[in-house]
Amino acid sequence: MNVSRLWQNRLFAATVGAAYARAIERPALARVFGRLLFGTDVDRIYQAMDVVAELPDGSAVLDVPCGGGITIARLVPGKHVRYVAMDISAGMLDLARRRLPHSPVEFVEASIEAIPFADDEFDLCVSFNGLHCLPDPAAAIREIARCLKPGGRLVGDFATRGQVPRADAYMVLMRASGTFGPGGTLADARRWFTDAGLTIDELECSGAITHFAVHK
């Protein structure tokens, strides 16, 4: 199945996508799910999302794929930050808008493989729990790198093959259903970043979830 086309389906976003968004917004539930299925410490994801709160005034951040908008909530009220939330799924963007109706955020429907922004436009890109849902993660990383300013950072995580057998089995099912794309291993991730001209600051697995922080 075409993973991009499936995520663009509004019914899919309103059911499967919404269920994921509700789960990740409930830390107690997410911790249990993450530990049992992926062998991971989900709190590391929440902690990494706080990078958004550390941005100085005048910064520009791209959140892609933004999903239901959980990272947007890390914005500090009163800070003057340009925040662009992008997703290929109009349904997921609807969820994010409803969750944060008064947030000063630009919502953009577009593919991460063809980001509709100029070169060197963003100080930070965040990409949480998204790379494993893409048809071509390497192409996505190249596009993100293009849009980052020199010195700009990319921070996020993704479900990783070859770390936890039960997670591998789950990812096989998700790929068969079209929910996940091909994903990758830890070695694949290292290659995605270096081939895109990014310098790796952190690349570490917690169970089957790889956390990364890189810069241009």
GROMACS .gro file of C-alpha atoms in nm:
model
  216
    1MET     CA    1   0.000   0.000   0.000
    2ASN     CA    2   0.105   0.360  -0.060
    3VAL     CA    3   0.182   0.493   0.289
    4SER     CA    4   0.152   0.859   0.188
    5ARG     CA    5  -0.186   0.802   0.027
    6LEU     CA    6  -0.315   0.616   0.331
    7TRP     CA    7  -0.218   0.900   0.568
    8GLN     CA    8  -0.390   1.147   0.334
    9ASN     CA    9  -0.717   0.959   0.383
   10ARG     CA   10  -0.931   1.163   0.624
   11LEU     CA   11  -1.104   0.856   0.767
   12PHE     CA   12  -0.768   0.698   0.845
   13ALA     CA   13  -0.649   1.020   1.013
   14ALA     CA   14  -0.973   1.045   1.212
   15THR     CA   15  -0.937   0.688   1.342
   16VAL     CA   16  -0.583   0.550   1.347
   17GLY     CA   17  -0.416   0.891   1.347
   18ALA     CA   18  -0.642   1.027   1.618
   19ALA     CA   19  -0.587   0.716   1.833
   20TYR     CA   20  -0.211   0.767   1.815
   21ALA     CA   21  -0.247   1.138   1.897
   22ARG     CA   22  -0.460   1.059   2.202
   23ALA     CA   23  -0.213   0.795   2.322
   24ILE     CA   24   0.099   1.012   2.298
   25GLU     CA   25  -0.082   1.294   2.480
   26ARG     CA   26  -0.140   1.063   2.778
   27PRO     CA   27   0.206   0.999   2.925
   28ALA     CA   28   0.096   0.718   3.159
   29LEU     CA   29  -0.055   0.523   2.869
   30ALA     CA   30   0.231   0.603   2.633
   31ARG     CA   31   0.490   0.485   2.886
   32VAL     CA   32   0.322   0.143   2.916
   33PHE     CA   33   0.275   0.108   2.539
   34GLY     CA   34   0.630   0.220   2.469
   35ARG     CA   35   0.786  -0.016   2.722
   36LEU     CA   36   0.581  -0.322   2.627
   37LEU     CA   37   0.598  -0.286   2.249
   38PHE     CA   38   0.920  -0.097   2.178
   39GLY     CA   39   1.118  -0.154   2.498
   40THR     CA   40   1.169   0.221   2.519
   41ASP     CA   41   1.156   0.502   2.772
   42VAL     CA   42   0.890   0.733   2.627
   43ASP     CA   43   0.990   1.012   2.864
   44ARG     CA   44   1.296   1.065   2.646
   45ILE     CA   45   1.063   1.169   2.364
   46TYR     CA   46   0.882   1.420   2.582
   47GLN     CA   47   1.213   1.560   2.708
   48ALA     CA   48   1.344   1.603   2.354
   49MET     CA   49   1.030   1.795   2.255
   50ASP     CA   50   1.127   2.061   2.508
   51VAL     CA   51   1.387   2.187   2.258
   52VAL     CA   52   1.104   2.401   2.121
   53ALA     CA   53   1.076   2.584   2.455
   54GLU     CA   54   1.445   2.675   2.443
   55LEU     CA   55   1.425   2.872   2.118
   56PRO     CA   56   1.519   3.240   2.143
   57ASP     CA   57   1.294   3.513   2.004
   58GLY     CA   58   1.317   3.547   1.630
   59SER     CA   59   1.373   3.176   1.567
   60ALA     CA   60   1.196   2.979   1.296
   61VAL     CA   61   1.100   2.616   1.355
   62LEU     CA   62   0.956   2.353   1.121
   63ASP     CA   63   0.762   2.066   1.279
   64VAL     CA   64   0.723   1.785   1.024
   65PRO     CA   65   0.527   1.566   1.028
   66CYS     CA   66   0.344   1.753   1.303
   67GLY     CA   67   0.073   1.489   1.354
   68GLY     CA   68  -0.179   1.591   1.616
   69GLY     CA   69   0.033   1.886   1.732
   70ILE     CA   70   0.175   1.762   2.062
   71THR     CA   71   0.512   1.936   2.013
   72ILE     CA   72   0.344   2.271   1.944
   73ALA     CA   73   0.226   2.272   2.305
   74ARG     CA   74   0.591   2.313   2.412
   75LEU     CA   75   0.595   2.668   2.276
   76VAL     CA   76   0.644   2.922   2.553
   77PRO     CA   77   0.358   3.178   2.558
   78GLY     CA   78   0.478   3.525   2.470
   79LYS     CA   79   0.787   3.415   2.279
   80HIS     CA   80   0.818   3.555   1.927
   81VAL     CA   81   0.891   3.239   1.734
   82ARG     CA   82   0.779   3.147   1.385
   83TYR     CA   83   0.637   2.795   1.411
   84VAL     CA   84   0.540   2.602   1.097
   85ALA     CA   85   0.349   2.276   1.151
   86MET     CA   86   0.353   2.068   0.833
   87ASP     CA   87   0.195   1.735   0.751
   88ILE     CA   88   0.089   1.550   0.438
   89SER     CA   89  -0.236   1.460   0.614
   90ALA     CA   90  -0.510   1.723   0.614
   91GLY     CA   91  -0.686   1.515   0.878
   92MET     CA   92  -0.390   1.529   1.116
   93LEU     CA   93  -0.361   1.904   1.059
   94ASP     CA   94  -0.728   1.934   1.153
   95LEU     CA   95  -0.655   1.751   1.479
   96ALA     CA   96  -0.368   1.986   1.555
   97ARG     CA   97  -0.577   2.295   1.481
   98ARG     CA   98  -0.860   2.176   1.705
   99ARG     CA   99  -0.619   2.090   1.984
  100LEU     CA  100  -0.451   2.430   1.968
  101PRO     CA  101  -0.714   2.666   1.824
  102HIS     CA  102  -0.549   2.987   1.946
  103SER     CA  103  -0.188   2.898   1.873
  104PRO     CA  104   0.000   3.140   1.641
  105VAL     CA  105   0.114   2.858   1.415
  106GLU     CA  106   0.133   2.827   1.036
  107PHE     CA  107  -0.034   2.500   0.933
  108VAL     CA  108   0.087   2.371   0.598
  109GLU     CA  109  -0.033   2.064   0.407
  110ALA     CA  110   0.263   1.931   0.208
  111SER     CA  111   0.494   1.635   0.159
  112ILE     CA  112   0.816   1.621   0.356
  113GLU     CA  113   0.985   1.506   0.036
  114ALA     CA  114   0.898   1.839  -0.132
  115ILE     CA  115   0.900   2.100   0.146
  116PRO     CA  116   0.754   2.425   0.008
  117PHE     CA  117   1.007   2.655   0.173
  118ALA     CA  118   1.332   2.817   0.067
  119ASP     CA  119   1.684   2.700   0.136
  120ASP     CA  120   1.832   2.801   0.474
  121GLU     CA  121   1.497   2.913   0.619
  122PHE     CA  122   1.471   2.740   0.959
  123ASP     CA  123   1.680   2.742   1.276
  124LEU     CA  124   1.528   2.416   1.398
  125CYS     CA  125   1.335   2.124   1.257
  126VAL     CA  126   1.164   1.873   1.485
  127SER     CA  127   1.047   1.536   1.355
  128PHE     CA  128   0.903   1.312   1.623
  129ASN     CA  129   0.767   0.965   1.547
  130GLY     CA  130   0.748   1.039   1.176
  131LEU     CA  131   1.039   0.901   0.973
  132HIS     CA  132   0.914   0.542   0.999
  133CYS     CA  133   0.583   0.652   0.842
  134LEU     CA  134   0.749   0.793   0.528
  135PRO     CA  135   0.801   0.619   0.193
  136ASP     CA  136   1.158   0.755   0.159
  137PRO     CA  137   1.320   0.875   0.484
  138ALA     CA  138   1.650   0.959   0.312
  139ALA     CA  139   1.475   1.196   0.071
  140ALA     CA  140   1.294   1.357   0.363
  141ILE     CA  141   1.621   1.418   0.550
  142ARG     CA  142   1.775   1.576   0.239
  143GLU     CA  143   1.481   1.816   0.211
  144ILE     CA  144   1.497   1.907   0.579
  145ALA     CA  145   1.871   1.969   0.548
  146ARG     CA  146   1.810   2.199   0.254
  147CYS     CA  147   1.568   2.410   0.456
  148LEU     CA  148   1.791   2.442   0.764
  149LYS     CA  149   2.009   2.747   0.811
  150PRO     CA  150   2.382   2.684   0.852
  151GLY     CA  151   2.412   2.572   1.213
  152GLY     CA  152   2.043   2.481   1.219
  153ARG     CA  153   1.940   2.169   1.407
  154LEU     CA  154   1.720   1.867   1.342
  155VAL     CA  155   1.590   1.687   1.652
  156GLY     CA  156   1.355   1.390   1.669
  157ASP     CA  157   1.312   1.014   1.685
  158PHE     CA  158   1.180   0.720   1.487
  159ALA     CA  159   1.094   0.352   1.528
  160THR     CA  160   1.400   0.152   1.427
  161ARG     CA  161   1.439  -0.196   1.283
  162GLY     CA  162   1.681  -0.449   1.424
  163GLN     CA  163   1.674  -0.347   1.791
  164VAL     CA  164   1.383  -0.528   1.960
  165PRO     CA  165   1.233  -0.846   1.803
  166ARG     CA  166   0.875  -0.776   1.918
  167ALA     CA  167   0.898  -0.424   1.778
  168ASP     CA  168   1.029  -0.563   1.449
  169ALA     CA  169   0.726  -0.793   1.430
  170TYR     CA  170   0.493  -0.499   1.498
  171MET     CA  171   0.662  -0.289   1.229
  172VAL     CA  172   0.618  -0.569   0.976
  173LEU     CA  173   0.244  -0.557   1.042
  174MET     CA  174   0.239  -0.178   1.017
  175ARG     CA  175   0.424  -0.187   0.685
  176ALA     CA  176   0.187  -0.453   0.551
  177SER     CA  177  -0.110  -0.233   0.643
  178GLY     CA  178   0.046   0.073   0.479
  179THR     CA  179   0.067   0.262   0.808
  180PHE     CA  180   0.448   0.254   0.817
  181GLY     CA  181   0.695   0.300   0.536
  182PRO     CA  182   1.018   0.100   0.497
  183GLY     CA  183   1.177   0.266   0.800
  184GLY     CA  184   1.538   0.186   0.868
  185THR     CA  185   1.807   0.058   1.101
  186LEU     CA  186   2.048   0.257   1.315
  187ALA     CA  187   2.307   0.225   1.039
  188ASP     CA  188   2.054   0.350   0.783
  189ALA     CA  189   1.986   0.656   0.997
  190ARG     CA  190   2.355   0.738   1.023
  191ARG     CA  191   2.379   0.723   0.644
  192TRP     CA  192   2.066   0.938   0.593
  193PHE     CA  193   2.215   1.218   0.801
  194THR     CA  194   2.571   1.208   0.674
  195ASP     CA  195   2.464   1.179   0.308
  196ALA     CA  196   2.249   1.492   0.359
  197GLY     CA  197   2.553   1.682   0.483
  198LEU     CA  198   2.443   1.689   0.847
  199THR     CA  199   2.670   1.645   1.147
  200ILE     CA  200   2.551   1.394   1.407
  201ASP     CA  201   2.549   1.519   1.766
  202GLU     CA  202   2.337   1.238   1.910
  203LEU     CA  203   2.223   0.908   1.761
  204GLU     CA  204   2.116   0.663   2.027
  205CYS     CA  205   1.861   0.387   2.066
  206SER     CA  206   1.626   0.344   2.358
  207GLY     CA  207   1.480   0.006   2.281
  208ALA     CA  208   1.348   0.027   1.925
  209ILE     CA  209   1.326   0.407   1.923
  210THR     CA  210   1.625   0.599   1.790
  211HIS     CA  211   1.674   0.953   1.922
  212PHE     CA  212   1.872   1.191   1.707
  213ALA     CA  213   2.007   1.544   1.720
  214VAL     CA  214   2.205   1.668   1.421
  215HIS     CA  215   2.306   2.003   1.277
  216LYS     CA  216   2.390   2.156   0.941
   0.00000   0.00000   0.00000
